Amino acid sequence: MECDCVKLSAMGKPVNTRPSPQLAAGGGPVEKAMELLEVLAEPGGPHRLAAIARRTGLAKPTVHRHLRTLAEFGFAEPTEDGAYRAGPRLLGLAATALHTTDAVRHAQPYLADLRTRTGQLAYFAVRDGRETVCIALSEAPRGHRTTLYPGARAPLHAAAPGLALLSALPDAELDAFLDSGPHPALTPHTRVERAALAETVGEATESGYAVDEEFEEQDTVGVAAAVHDADGRLRGALALRGLAFTLDPTSVALYGPMVRAAARALSAELGARAGALDLVRGQR
Amino acid sequence: MECDCVKLSAMGKPVNTRPSPQLAAGGGPVEKAMELLEVLAEPGGPHRLAAIARRTGLAKPTVHRHLRTLAEFGFAEPTEDGAYRAGPRLLGLAATALHTTDAVRHAQPYLADLRTRTGQLAYFAVRDGRETVCIALSEAPRGHRTTLYPGARAPLHAAAPGLALLSALPDAELDAFLDSGPHPALTPHTRVERAALAETVGEATESGYAVDEEFEEQDTVGVAAAVHDADGRLRGALALRGLAFTLDPTSVALYGPMVRAAARALSAELGARAGALDLVRGQR
DNA sequence: CAATCGCATTCCATCTTTCGGAACGGATGT
DNA sequence: ACATCCGTTCCGAAAGATGGAATGCGATTG
């Protein structure tokens, strides 16, 4: 979830004789359209216009106009009763994006491998601001019900992938993050204080993999390692997730290095991609 | 106050470039942003600004500004060398959209079932204008290499899912489509003439499933049936796809009814969902 | 080694588009 | 029948979008 505090409205407009002010509403139409898309993709079936208007803080006519535009292009699809759902164009775009993003494509085999070797749910997540988003996962065998689905988000500071990404950050950025705002506790185990968080991240840096000991959800443990490409740019994290009594400390100690190795191999592949491009270019 | 006398500064404004006729310009910024998103999702790794500008027919500064906005929101992600790829927010949105769209969710079990029972690749596609888009698929076993991936598109008139959707259309709409423009031939087998197409669709209407006999790709055969929800609204099509010598006429005759049955069951589920919604809403 | 090309980026004057409050009919539910 | 709530239309005012020209950078070329 995003809060509305993203406005920032760069250039400080001095005197703003604006008769209809307050609620931070808008920047450009593009930003609004993006918010709408995000709402459309959200769970909860088709959304009604008024509901969307409330959720986004936009005026009804504005939402209406944009939805019409989106619908016209197939990004939204109106239902019989005047609600809107994600349209075919958006779904197609979604499918294409997930399939063609190199990180996802290359991660897939590792996910499958990790899953079969550990029996746990394996997934790949990318960073989005102060959270991570799961964008690929390999279901654990036989209804190993964990509450994780594609698109699921978790705070950077309170789950394995986030911690792994933090541990791979330059010191300056890590400090900046640690200093930024309070880090809410999701469970009684969540590390919320700066020192504790820093220590947890530090351990991840040393071992090469991060461990989530019920930080995000009770009885749920995770292991993750960061993935980067040739430029050293962070691309995401490979992670395992399972119930605490299955992913006990012994298993974690066993699987951690496996996840780390997978992340390194994947990183190498992503680095190679640039080379592959050159190859293609040089080839017939 | 300055009189206009000293406006200086090359007043002349030689050619009052009023040309901007309307090449591929288009309309609002939202539409442009959508085009950009689509390009970002496309295969071929990160895209460079100039390339995008060319592909979309937009001016460089325009593309640049929009990409910056998209990047600011995490929908696009700039790479080191000034190119852009799909950003985390877009990927997250994509994952969420695909996972929460009821049609996709409910289709998944049927896809898995169809795949195991037929040994062919099973997929679900939705209509987008004059084409269909594959948005979910169940890989065929052992490297059954078929050229199909999530996001893949096919013309309505030349592939099983499209034909199935056409066969479920009201007569008026079907006629309108058949009359609209030439329907290009993708293989020597493609039905291109109105009469032939109408007949093919007619057969699908009667049997309840459509068959693609190498219309789209040589040596590739498909079987599909339309899926609709409680409102009678078309939601997509379940389909099988395989090599001609595997999906021979006998198999097609055998699998056709299976696909049809799956599509009906899925339709019933989607219908039920709407009913549940109405219940919740206390409607009607 | 210098000239050239292509790219990303910035600037700016013009004006097209957007924005949202208010008002309007049509549903729904009481 | 009344009170809401919703989707939709209208409109003036203002914000943002637009693309040509110009700049600086880097790689490719002669």
GROMACS .gro file of C-alpha atoms in nm, chain A:
model
  284
    1MET     CA    1   0.000   0.000   0.000
    2GLU     CA    2   0.110   0.343  -0.075
    3CYS     CA    3   0.027   0.631   0.138
    4ASP     CA    4  -0.063   0.957  -0.023
    5CYS     CA    5   0.250   1.125   0.090
    6VAL     CA    6   0.424   1.098  -0.240
    7LYS     CA    7   0.340   1.438  -0.361
    8LEU     CA    8   0.643   1.640  -0.299
    9SER     CA    9   0.545   1.861  -0.590
   10ALA     CA   10   0.890   1.961  -0.686
   11MET     CA   11   0.926   2.318  -0.785
   12GLY     CA   12   0.809   2.530  -0.503
   13LYS     CA   13   0.538   2.734  -0.652
   14PRO     CA   14   0.548   3.053  -0.454
   15VAL     CA   15   0.215   3.218  -0.416
   16ASN     CA   16  -0.046   2.979  -0.515
   17THR     CA   17  -0.373   3.153  -0.550
   18ARG     CA   18  -0.562   2.838  -0.559
   19PRO     CA   19  -0.923   2.842  -0.464
   20SER     CA   20  -0.969   2.470  -0.440
   21PRO     CA   21  -0.685   2.343  -0.240
   22GLN     CA   22  -0.601   2.097   0.011
   23LEU     CA   23  -0.607   1.726  -0.010
   24ALA     CA   24  -0.286   1.645  -0.188
   25ALA     CA   25  -0.434   1.530  -0.504
   26GLY     CA   26  -0.235   1.547  -0.807
   27GLY     CA   27   0.062   1.577  -1.011
   28GLY     CA   28   0.018   1.488  -1.369
   29PRO     CA   29  -0.237   1.274  -1.537
   30VAL     CA   30   0.017   1.003  -1.581
   31GLU     CA   31   0.060   0.961  -1.209
   32LYS     CA   32  -0.311   0.940  -1.167
   33ALA     CA   33  -0.342   0.682  -1.438
   34MET     CA   34  -0.075   0.476  -1.267
   35GLU     CA   35  -0.261   0.486  -0.941
   36LEU     CA   36  -0.570   0.373  -1.120
   37LEU     CA   37  -0.388   0.086  -1.278
   38GLU     CA   38  -0.263  -0.020  -0.942
   39VAL     CA   39  -0.611  -0.018  -0.799
   40LEU     CA   40  -0.739  -0.216  -1.093
   41ALA     CA   41  -0.479  -0.482  -1.035
   42GLU     CA   42  -0.562  -0.512  -0.671
   43PRO     CA   43  -0.752  -0.800  -0.521
   44GLY     CA   44  -1.119  -0.774  -0.452
   45GLY     CA   45  -1.276  -0.824  -0.788
   46PRO     CA   46  -1.401  -0.541  -1.002
   47HIS     CA   47  -1.393  -0.200  -0.840
   48ARG     CA   48  -1.662   0.062  -0.862
   49LEU     CA   49  -1.591   0.413  -0.974
   50ALA     CA   50  -1.688   0.580  -0.651
   51ALA     CA   51  -1.478   0.338  -0.451
   52ILE     CA   52  -1.175   0.408  -0.667
   53ALA     CA   53  -1.232   0.779  -0.632
   54ARG     CA   54  -1.231   0.746  -0.256
   55ARG     CA   55  -0.929   0.522  -0.244
   56THR     CA   56  -0.722   0.748  -0.460
   57GLY     CA   57  -0.850   1.077  -0.327
   58LEU     CA   58  -0.931   1.193  -0.677
   59ALA     CA   59  -1.247   1.365  -0.785
   60LYS     CA   60  -1.513   1.151  -0.939
   61PRO     CA   61  -1.510   1.316  -1.281
   62THR     CA   62  -1.137   1.276  -1.299
   63VAL     CA   63  -1.149   0.911  -1.221
   64HIS     CA   64  -1.432   0.867  -1.463
   65ARG     CA   65  -1.248   1.029  -1.746
   66HIS     CA   66  -0.932   0.836  -1.690
   67LEU     CA   67  -1.108   0.506  -1.656
   68ARG     CA   68  -1.277   0.572  -1.984
   69THR     CA   69  -0.945   0.637  -2.147
   70LEU     CA   70  -0.797   0.326  -1.993
   71ALA     CA   71  -1.097   0.124  -2.103
   72GLU     CA   72  -1.074   0.261  -2.452
   73PHE     CA   73  -0.726   0.123  -2.472
   74GLY     CA   74  -0.808  -0.211  -2.319
   75PHE     CA   75  -0.622  -0.145  -1.998
   76ALA     CA   76  -0.942  -0.143  -1.801
   77GLU     CA   77  -1.257  -0.335  -1.871
   78PRO     CA   78  -1.597  -0.216  -1.762
   79THR     CA   79  -1.831  -0.479  -1.626
   80GLU     CA   80  -2.204  -0.482  -1.667
   81ASP     CA   81  -2.276  -0.302  -1.347
   82GLY     CA   82  -2.045  -0.012  -1.403
   83ALA     CA   83  -1.742  -0.148  -1.226
   84TYR     CA   84  -1.400  -0.189  -1.377
   85ARG     CA   85  -1.149  -0.467  -1.376
   86ALA     CA   86  -0.807  -0.508  -1.531
   87GLY     CA   87  -0.845  -0.519  -1.908
   88PRO     CA   88  -0.695  -0.757  -2.159
   89ARG     CA   89  -0.424  -0.519  -2.260
   90LEU     CA   90  -0.308  -0.484  -1.903
   91LEU     CA   91  -0.315  -0.856  -1.849
   92GLY     CA   92  -0.123  -0.914  -2.167
   93LEU     CA   93   0.128  -0.652  -2.065
   94ALA     CA   94   0.156  -0.812  -1.726
   95ALA     CA   95   0.216  -1.155  -1.870
   96THR     CA   96   0.472  -1.023  -2.115
   97ALA     CA   97   0.652  -0.816  -1.857
   98LEU     CA   98   0.688  -1.102  -1.617
   99HIS     CA   99   0.795  -1.338  -1.887
  100THR     CA  100   1.047  -1.118  -2.056
  101THR     CA  101   1.214  -0.963  -1.754
  102ASP     CA  102   1.549  -1.131  -1.756
  103ALA     CA  103   1.572  -1.160  -1.380
  104VAL     CA  104   1.246  -1.350  -1.362
  105ARG     CA  105   1.325  -1.575  -1.652
  106HIS     CA  106   1.664  -1.670  -1.523
  107ALA     CA  107   1.540  -1.708  -1.168
  108GLN     CA  108   1.283  -1.970  -1.256
  109PRO     CA  109   1.514  -2.271  -1.277
  110TYR     CA  110   1.679  -2.177  -0.951
  111LEU     CA  111   1.343  -2.146  -0.785
  112ALA     CA  112   1.239  -2.489  -0.903
  113ASP     CA  113   1.569  -2.631  -0.791
  114LEU     CA  114   1.556  -2.470  -0.451
  115ARG     CA  115   1.205  -2.590  -0.398
  116THR     CA  116   1.278  -2.951  -0.479
  117ARG     CA  117   1.595  -2.954  -0.277
  118THR     CA  118   1.450  -2.790   0.030
  119GLY     CA  119   1.084  -2.874   0.009
  120GLN     CA  120   1.009  -2.514   0.094
  121LEU     CA  121   0.844  -2.242  -0.103
  122ALA     CA  122   1.102  -2.057  -0.310
  123TYR     CA  123   1.050  -1.711  -0.454
  124PHE     CA  124   1.212  -1.414  -0.612
  125ALA     CA  125   1.141  -1.061  -0.495
  126VAL     CA  126   1.245  -0.715  -0.609
  127ARG     CA  127   1.273  -0.396  -0.416
  128ASP     CA  128   1.011  -0.130  -0.455
  129GLY     CA  129   1.082   0.162  -0.229
  130ARG     CA  130   1.060   0.051   0.131
  131GLU     CA  131   0.915  -0.286   0.047
  132THR     CA  132   0.986  -0.592  -0.157
  133VAL     CA  133   0.746  -0.745  -0.404
  134CYS     CA  134   0.733  -1.113  -0.486
  135ILE     CA  135   0.729  -1.149  -0.861
  136ALA     CA  136   0.800  -1.517  -0.911
  137LEU     CA  137   0.753  -1.820  -0.697
  138SER     CA  138   0.775  -2.193  -0.702
  139GLU     CA  139   0.492  -2.344  -0.507
  140ALA     CA  140   0.590  -2.575  -0.229
  141PRO     CA  141   0.474  -2.929  -0.271
  142ARG     CA  142   0.151  -3.068  -0.125
  143GLY     CA  143  -0.045  -2.772  -0.002
  144HIS     CA  144   0.231  -2.632   0.209
  145ARG     CA  145   0.006  -2.340   0.285
  146THR     CA  146   0.208  -2.029   0.334
  147THR     CA  147   0.058  -1.691   0.289
  148LEU     CA  148   0.257  -1.584  -0.011
  149TYR     CA  149   0.141  -1.506  -0.360
  150PRO     CA  150   0.280  -1.325  -0.663
  151GLY     CA  151   0.256  -0.956  -0.597
  152ALA     CA  152   0.278  -0.995  -0.222
  153ARG     CA  153   0.466  -0.721  -0.045
  154ALA     CA  154   0.673  -0.713   0.268
  155PRO     CA  155   0.862  -0.434   0.443
  156LEU     CA  156   1.231  -0.419   0.367
  157HIS     CA  157   1.325  -0.446   0.731
  158ALA     CA  158   1.103  -0.733   0.831
  159ALA     CA  159   1.146  -1.015   0.586
  160ALA     CA  160   1.428  -1.220   0.446
  161PRO     CA  161   1.444  -1.071   0.096
  162GLY     CA  162   1.440  -0.719   0.228
  163LEU     CA  163   1.714  -0.791   0.478
  164ALA     CA  164   1.922  -0.955   0.210
  165LEU     CA  165   1.887  -0.649  -0.011
  166LEU     CA  166   1.974  -0.422   0.278
  167SER     CA  167   2.283  -0.624   0.350
  168ALA     CA  168   2.399  -0.570  -0.006
  169LEU     CA  169   2.354  -0.195   0.008
  170PRO     CA  170   2.638   0.056   0.027
  171ASP     CA  171   2.691   0.165   0.386
  172ALA     CA  172   2.560   0.513   0.321
  173GLU     CA  173   2.233   0.393   0.181
  174LEU     CA  174   2.193   0.136   0.452
  175ASP     CA  175   2.244   0.398   0.718
  176ALA     CA  176   2.002   0.627   0.548
  177PHE     CA  177   1.743   0.356   0.549
  178LEU     CA  178   1.803   0.259   0.907
  179ASP     CA  179   1.765   0.618   1.010
  180SER     CA  180   1.453   0.674   0.807
  181GLY     CA  181   1.140   0.665   1.007
  182PRO     CA  182   1.025   0.404   1.250
  183HIS     CA  183   1.027   0.048   1.134
  184PRO     CA  184   0.701  -0.102   1.247
  185ALA     CA  185   0.685  -0.433   1.425
  186LEU     CA  186   0.480  -0.695   1.251
  187THR     CA  187   0.529  -0.959   1.514
  188PRO     CA  188   0.677  -0.958   1.862
  189HIS     CA  189   0.999  -1.082   1.702
  190THR     CA  190   1.040  -0.802   1.453
  191ARG     CA  191   1.363  -0.608   1.492
  192VAL     CA  192   1.257  -0.250   1.520
  193GLU     CA  193   1.542  -0.072   1.688
  194ARG     CA  194   1.825   0.060   1.486
  195ALA     CA  195   2.091  -0.136   1.664
  196ALA     CA  196   1.908  -0.465   1.644
  197LEU     CA  197   1.829  -0.413   1.278
  198ALA     CA  198   2.185  -0.317   1.200
  199GLU     CA  199   2.307  -0.629   1.373
  200THR     CA  200   2.067  -0.852   1.185
  201VAL     CA  201   2.173  -0.697   0.858
  202GLY     CA  202   2.534  -0.730   0.959
  203GLU     CA  203   2.495  -1.101   1.015
  204ALA     CA  204   2.347  -1.131   0.671
  205THR     CA  205   2.640  -0.944   0.525
  206GLU     CA  206   2.884  -1.181   0.687
  207SER     CA  207   2.712  -1.507   0.612
  208GLY     CA  208   2.596  -1.405   0.268
  209TYR     CA  209   2.233  -1.478   0.339
  210ALA     CA  210   1.964  -1.318   0.550
  211VAL     CA  211   1.739  -1.500   0.792
  212ASP     CA  212   1.392  -1.390   0.890
  213GLU     CA  213   1.314  -1.540   1.227
  214GLU     CA  214   0.943  -1.475   1.244
  215PHE     CA  215   1.001  -1.105   1.186
  216GLU     CA  216   0.718  -1.073   0.941
  217GLU     CA  217   0.477  -1.341   1.044
  218GLN     CA  218   0.443  -1.566   1.342
  219ASP     CA  219   0.575  -1.918   1.293
  220THR     CA  220   0.712  -1.826   0.955
  221VAL     CA  221   1.081  -1.826   0.876
  222GLY     CA  222   1.265  -1.713   0.567
  223VAL     CA  223   1.609  -1.729   0.413
  224ALA     CA  224   1.723  -1.503   0.132
  225ALA     CA  225   2.025  -1.383  -0.063
  226ALA     CA  226   2.063  -1.080  -0.287
  227VAL     CA  227   2.098  -1.094  -0.661
  228HIS     CA  228   2.281  -0.834  -0.864
  229ASP     CA  229   2.386  -0.797  -1.224
  230ALA     CA  230   2.710  -0.721  -1.395
  231ASP     CA  231   2.695  -0.352  -1.307
  232GLY     CA  232   2.669  -0.445  -0.943
  233ARG     CA  233   2.314  -0.321  -0.951
  234LEU     CA  234   2.076  -0.493  -0.711
  235ARG     CA  235   1.813  -0.681  -0.902
  236GLY     CA  236   1.629  -0.865  -0.626
  237ALA     CA  237   1.662  -1.157  -0.392
  238LEU     CA  238   1.610  -1.529  -0.398
  239ALA     CA  239   1.431  -1.655  -0.092
  240LEU     CA  240   1.289  -1.952   0.088
  241ARG     CA  241   0.991  -1.939   0.316
  242GLY     CA  242   0.844  -2.198   0.543
  243LEU     CA  243   0.695  -2.275   0.878
  244ALA     CA  244   0.922  -2.232   1.175
  245PHE     CA  245   0.915  -2.592   1.286
  246THR     CA  246   1.006  -2.708   0.936
  247LEU     CA  247   1.262  -2.441   0.868
  248ASP     CA  248   1.430  -2.490   1.202
  249PRO     CA  249   1.776  -2.349   1.277
  250THR     CA  250   1.945  -2.661   1.151
  251SER     CA  251   1.766  -2.645   0.819
  252VAL     CA  252   1.835  -2.277   0.793
  253ALA     CA  253   2.205  -2.338   0.843
  254LEU     CA  254   2.185  -2.601   0.572
  255TYR     CA  255   1.975  -2.409   0.323
  256GLY     CA  256   2.133  -2.069   0.372
  257PRO     CA  257   2.444  -2.156   0.173
  258MET     CA  258   2.226  -2.314  -0.094
  259VAL     CA  259   2.028  -1.996  -0.136
  260ARG     CA  260   2.350  -1.797  -0.136
  261ALA     CA  261   2.499  -2.015  -0.406
  262ALA     CA  262   2.187  -1.993  -0.617
  263ALA     CA  263   2.185  -1.616  -0.585
  264ARG     CA  264   2.548  -1.600  -0.692
  265ALA     CA  265   2.491  -1.821  -0.990
  266LEU     CA  266   2.188  -1.621  -1.093
  267SER     CA  267   2.386  -1.300  -1.053
  268ALA     CA  268   2.650  -1.439  -1.281
  269GLU     CA  269   2.390  -1.523  -1.542
  270LEU     CA  270   2.246  -1.176  -1.531
  271GLY     CA  271   2.591  -1.037  -1.573
  272ALA     CA  272   2.644  -1.256  -1.872
  273ARG     CA  273   2.331  -1.123  -2.032
  274ALA     CA  274   2.502  -0.806  -2.141
  275GLY     CA  275   2.764  -1.017  -2.309
  276ALA     CA  276   2.494  -1.223  -2.473
  277LEU     CA  277   2.352  -0.910  -2.624
  278ASP     CA  278   2.683  -0.831  -2.781
  279LEU     CA  279   2.694  -1.181  -2.913
  280VAL     CA  280   2.360  -1.144  -3.076
  281ARG     CA  281   2.472  -0.824  -3.229
  282GLY     CA  282   2.786  -0.976  -3.363
  283GLN     CA  283   2.614  -1.279  -3.489
  284ARG     CA  284   2.455  -1.333  -3.820
   0.00000   0.00000   0.00000
